[in-house]
């Protein structure tokens, strides 16, 4: 009831701000200034309420915070610091509740598994919180404990947020929020399964064992709603975004991109939750990666298709771009589109891979966001927006790469991203067709 009441304050606040805006318009304030003020106040309240809740509400807040680089500076600036905090933490649950969950899944003698256990959570996120402890063999471990009732809260939040999706319009005009929320809901249902998360993390750990660039903590134990992994120190990516020097920003950005692109080639999986709270930059320059609850399978054929589409986008040939999108299902077979219009839309998104080095920036992201909003807002019969679709097999990859782009823009990172595409996407380097029998050399 408390959670629902907090979420219910959002439409009331929005209605009040809208009425205030209309009143100010009547006394001569410019419509643009009024709209900007409504947008700013809506965002302020939205993130404040979502930040107080766990489950789906906070997860939506984290997702939105990744894309703050695409918002107008006048709106994003005032609460950027609060978004960074949202990516890293949430109010913790009491120690007694944590003990109850541990006893339920590890047994009443759960303390016997540990030489030490810190009741103060080291991090509290959307579905669970993490405690630092010492395993009985002397290893420092992270004990991830799922909140009691997290599944029920998750479903309640998403049903409520879906009904309130119109409140996101002032922040992201022209975007259909309900389908995004529905896809996120499906993914979070998967994240609630710690058995699946342990399996995915083990696959990544094995694939990146002794890697010079990455550290994936090993899974130590898993039982029900408790997941225990090796502890990982390092500087949170959110702190690098907030005040890191440019060389660390560039390093973190390149490694983040490399990790997302190399995952499919090395273990046919991709990490699809690239918000900054899931990454640490270690003192030795490696990138530590956490939270594999949202990992998705990416088969070899799809890897090649992604690379091929990216390559076609960098070449900039309008007819070839349309043919490629049609072949992959982004355009209906009978869709009548202007190839030049399609190329104008797709081309800028391929820009980071058309040059040897590229710098991601908030300004670049805002340009792409504005272009996307313009497309989505034009729903006239025959418009390009009505012709585009996102094939189901691309949903997870699209979420991972778009989220990664948002973080790279927050970092304002510069790097050789084209070389990474050439290294990890076979279809980008070779347009001759997928060679599914020669995976060993590419993976190595």
Tab-separated table of C-alpha atoms in Angstrom, residues 38-247:
chain	number	residue	atom	x	y	z
A	38	UNK	CA	7.139	21.296	-16.462
A	39	UNK	CA	9.735	18.878	-17.863
A	40	UNK	CA	12.292	19.788	-15.192
A	41	UNK	CA	9.837	19.479	-12.286
A	42	UNK	CA	8.399	16.231	-13.617
A	43	UNK	CA	11.869	14.723	-13.882
A	44	UNK	CA	12.762	15.940	-10.393
A	45	UNK	CA	9.739	14.261	-8.805
A	46	UNK	CA	9.921	11.157	-10.992
A	47	UNK	CA	13.485	10.274	-10.028
A	48	UNK	CA	12.912	11.175	-6.385
A	49	UNK	CA	9.980	8.754	-6.067
A	50	UNK	CA	11.591	5.975	-8.102
A	51	UNK	CA	14.775	6.307	-6.048
A	52	UNK	CA	12.867	5.652	-2.805
A	53	UNK	CA	11.505	2.331	-4.060
A	54	UNK	CA	13.114	-0.962	-4.957
A	55	UNK	CA	11.922	-3.561	-7.452
A	56	UNK	CA	10.646	-2.436	-10.821
A	57	UNK	CA	10.283	1.223	-9.857
A	58	UNK	CA	13.951	1.683	-9.118
A	59	UNK	CA	14.968	-0.427	-12.125
A	60	UNK	CA	13.059	1.912	-14.414
A	61	UNK	CA	14.852	4.808	-12.707
A	62	UNK	CA	18.200	3.154	-13.375
A	63	UNK	CA	17.289	2.563	-17.010
A	64	UNK	CA	16.248	6.191	-17.471
A	65	UNK	CA	19.411	7.400	-15.752
A	66	UNK	CA	21.552	5.693	-18.417
A	67	UNK	CA	19.888	7.834	-21.075
A	68	UNK	CA	20.106	11.149	-19.240
A	69	UNK	CA	22.886	12.060	-21.702
A	70	UNK	CA	20.174	12.379	-24.344
A	71	UNK	CA	18.085	14.859	-22.337
A	72	UNK	CA	18.404	18.642	-22.773
A	73	UNK	CA	21.170	20.015	-20.559
A	74	UNK	CA	18.738	22.363	-18.823
A	75	UNK	CA	16.809	19.295	-17.623
A	76	UNK	CA	19.612	16.775	-17.077
A	77	UNK	CA	22.050	19.102	-15.354
A	78	UNK	CA	20.289	19.889	-12.058
A	79	UNK	CA	19.741	16.277	-11.019
A	80	UNK	CA	22.646	14.442	-12.705
A	81	UNK	CA	24.271	13.826	-9.337
A	82	UNK	CA	21.086	12.248	-7.976
A	83	UNK	CA	20.891	9.953	-11.016
A	84	UNK	CA	24.442	8.804	-10.354
A	85	UNK	CA	23.480	7.938	-6.788
A	86	UNK	CA	20.445	6.071	-8.090
A	87	UNK	CA	22.722	3.919	-10.258
A	88	UNK	CA	24.793	2.952	-7.229
A	89	UNK	CA	22.470	2.585	-4.250
A	90	UNK	CA	19.009	2.339	-2.727
A	91	UNK	CA	17.714	2.306	0.858
A	92	UNK	CA	18.787	-0.998	2.526
A	93	UNK	CA	16.600	-3.547	4.295
A	94	UNK	CA	17.110	-4.191	8.049
A	95	UNK	CA	19.761	-6.667	9.194
A	96	UNK	CA	17.114	-8.898	10.804
A	97	UNK	CA	15.376	-9.284	7.449
A	98	UNK	CA	18.667	-10.157	5.768
A	99	UNK	CA	19.342	-12.811	8.406
A	100	UNK	CA	15.896	-14.293	7.860
A	101	UNK	CA	16.512	-14.700	4.112
A	102	UNK	CA	19.938	-16.258	4.740
A	103	UNK	CA	18.461	-18.700	7.256
A	104	UNK	CA	15.683	-19.642	4.844
A	105	UNK	CA	18.074	-20.625	2.050
A	106	UNK	CA	21.349	-21.538	3.807
A	107	UNK	CA	19.877	-22.974	7.015
A	108	UNK	CA	19.703	-21.740	10.584
A	109	UNK	CA	23.446	-22.314	10.928
A	110	UNK	CA	24.199	-20.023	7.970
A	111	UNK	CA	26.874	-18.148	9.943
A	112	UNK	CA	28.992	-21.321	9.968
A	113	UNK	CA	29.681	-20.752	6.270
A	114	UNK	CA	31.397	-17.451	7.028
A	115	UNK	CA	34.434	-16.405	9.055
A	116	UNK	CA	32.944	-12.897	9.112
A	117	UNK	CA	29.766	-11.232	7.859
A	118	UNK	CA	29.113	-7.479	7.693
A	119	UNK	CA	25.477	-6.688	8.461
A	120	UNK	CA	25.835	-3.293	6.828
A	121	UNK	CA	25.062	-3.669	3.098
A	122	UNK	CA	27.875	-2.651	0.783
A	123	UNK	CA	25.336	-1.903	-1.951
A	124	UNK	CA	21.563	-1.929	-2.251
A	125	UNK	CA	19.981	-2.146	-5.676
A	126	UNK	CA	16.615	-2.744	-7.295
A	127	UNK	CA	16.032	-6.430	-6.489
A	128	UNK	CA	18.553	-7.286	-3.805
A	129	UNK	CA	21.409	-5.983	-1.711
A	130	UNK	CA	25.008	-7.069	-1.287
A	131	UNK	CA	26.937	-7.723	1.928
A	132	UNK	CA	30.674	-8.097	2.262
A	133	UNK	CA	31.775	-11.247	4.073
A	134	UNK	CA	34.649	-13.701	4.492
A	135	UNK	CA	33.924	-17.247	3.305
A	136	UNK	CA	35.038	-20.144	5.454
A	137	UNK	CA	38.048	-20.742	3.162
A	138	UNK	CA	39.317	-17.180	3.724
A	139	UNK	CA	38.093	-15.624	0.476
A	140	UNK	CA	36.394	-12.219	0.640
A	141	UNK	CA	32.973	-12.642	-0.924
A	142	UNK	CA	29.920	-10.658	-1.954
A	143	UNK	CA	26.670	-12.077	-0.569
A	144	UNK	CA	23.734	-11.030	-2.734
A	145	UNK	CA	20.408	-11.355	-0.918
A	146	UNK	CA	17.105	-10.895	-2.741
A	147	UNK	CA	14.526	-8.728	-1.002
A	148	UNK	CA	11.597	-10.715	0.481
A	149	UNK	CA	8.592	-10.184	-1.762
A	150	UNK	CA	10.736	-8.760	-4.564
A	151	UNK	CA	8.807	-10.678	-7.219
A	152	UNK	CA	5.431	-9.400	-6.015
A	153	UNK	CA	6.759	-5.838	-5.713
A	154	UNK	CA	8.247	-6.113	-9.195
A	155	UNK	CA	4.957	-7.076	-10.804
A	156	UNK	CA	3.037	-4.458	-8.849
A	157	UNK	CA	5.501	-1.727	-9.799
A	158	UNK	CA	5.447	-2.554	-13.480
A	159	UNK	CA	1.686	-2.769	-13.670
A	160	UNK	CA	1.489	0.629	-11.974
A	161	UNK	CA	4.271	2.222	-14.025
A	162	UNK	CA	2.735	0.937	-17.247
A	163	UNK	CA	-0.498	2.716	-16.348
A	164	UNK	CA	1.465	5.877	-15.562
A	165	UNK	CA	3.588	5.721	-18.713
A	166	UNK	CA	2.237	9.048	-19.962
A	167	UNK	CA	4.261	10.735	-17.208
A	168	UNK	CA	7.454	9.885	-19.080
A	169	UNK	CA	6.303	11.870	-22.123
A	170	UNK	CA	7.645	15.229	-20.880
A	171	UNK	CA	11.086	13.605	-20.586
A	172	UNK	CA	11.024	11.493	-23.747
A	173	UNK	CA	8.435	12.963	-26.137
A	174	UNK	CA	7.395	10.697	-28.982
A	175	UNK	CA	8.615	7.484	-27.316
A	176	UNK	CA	6.188	4.623	-26.772
A	177	UNK	CA	7.017	3.781	-23.156
A	178	UNK	CA	4.640	0.821	-22.644
A	179	UNK	CA	6.510	-1.600	-24.976
A	180	UNK	CA	9.809	-0.611	-23.331
A	181	UNK	CA	8.376	-1.259	-19.862
A	182	UNK	CA	6.896	-4.590	-21.014
A	183	UNK	CA	10.283	-5.783	-22.336
A	184	UNK	CA	12.013	-4.638	-19.154
A	185	UNK	CA	9.425	-6.516	-17.112
A	186	UNK	CA	10.219	-9.760	-18.945
A	187	UNK	CA	13.935	-9.250	-18.376
A	188	UNK	CA	13.509	-8.536	-14.680
A	189	UNK	CA	11.455	-11.684	-14.225
A	190	UNK	CA	14.564	-13.472	-15.468
A	191	UNK	CA	16.802	-11.496	-13.074
A	192	UNK	CA	14.806	-12.799	-10.110
A	193	UNK	CA	16.155	-16.278	-10.866
A	194	UNK	CA	19.522	-16.487	-9.082
A	195	UNK	CA	20.064	-20.016	-10.404
A	196	UNK	CA	20.051	-18.634	-13.933
A	197	UNK	CA	22.262	-15.709	-12.901
A	198	UNK	CA	24.826	-18.036	-11.320
A	199	UNK	CA	24.894	-20.124	-14.486
A	200	UNK	CA	25.437	-17.055	-16.676
A	201	UNK	CA	28.123	-15.576	-14.419
A	202	UNK	CA	30.002	-18.879	-14.391
A	203	UNK	CA	29.954	-18.948	-18.198
A	204	UNK	CA	31.399	-15.415	-18.357
A	205	UNK	CA	33.950	-16.162	-15.621
A	206	UNK	CA	35.219	-19.213	-17.512
A	207	UNK	CA	35.332	-17.312	-20.824
A	208	UNK	CA	37.325	-14.410	-19.321
A	209	UNK	CA	39.587	-16.342	-16.955
A	210	UNK	CA	43.052	-14.705	-16.701
A	211	UNK	CA	42.003	-12.008	-19.203
A	212	UNK	CA	44.292	-8.956	-19.277
A	213	UNK	CA	41.357	-6.549	-19.641
A	214	UNK	CA	38.478	-7.955	-17.578
A	215	UNK	CA	37.638	-9.537	-14.228
A	216	UNK	CA	34.448	-11.541	-13.724
A	217	UNK	CA	34.146	-12.758	-10.113
A	218	UNK	CA	33.691	-16.502	-9.681
A	219	UNK	CA	30.479	-17.895	-8.218
A	220	UNK	CA	31.246	-19.355	-4.778
A	221	UNK	CA	27.796	-20.688	-3.834
A	222	UNK	CA	24.125	-20.255	-4.711
A	223	UNK	CA	20.946	-21.323	-2.926
A	224	UNK	CA	17.490	-19.982	-3.698
A	225	UNK	CA	17.449	-16.202	-3.293
A	226	UNK	CA	21.061	-16.006	-2.138
A	227	UNK	CA	24.030	-15.728	-4.510
A	228	UNK	CA	27.614	-15.657	-3.210
A	229	UNK	CA	30.477	-14.582	-5.472
A	230	UNK	CA	34.063	-13.450	-5.074
A	231	UNK	CA	34.395	-9.847	-3.888
A	232	UNK	CA	35.475	-7.215	-6.410
A	233	UNK	CA	37.147	-3.953	-5.435
A	234	UNK	CA	37.673	-0.986	-7.739
A	235	UNK	CA	36.331	2.461	-8.601
A	236	UNK	CA	32.618	2.416	-9.498
A	237	UNK	CA	32.017	3.552	-13.051
A	238	UNK	CA	29.567	6.133	-11.705
A	239	UNK	CA	32.470	7.826	-9.889
A	240	UNK	CA	34.576	7.798	-13.064
A	241	UNK	CA	31.663	9.520	-14.807
A	242	UNK	CA	31.350	12.075	-12.010
A	243	UNK	CA	34.960	13.166	-11.619
A	244	UNK	CA	37.374	10.817	-13.418
A	245	UNK	CA	40.219	12.218	-15.554
A	246	UNK	CA	39.851	11.897	-19.307
A	247	UNK	CA	42.350	9.052	-19.694
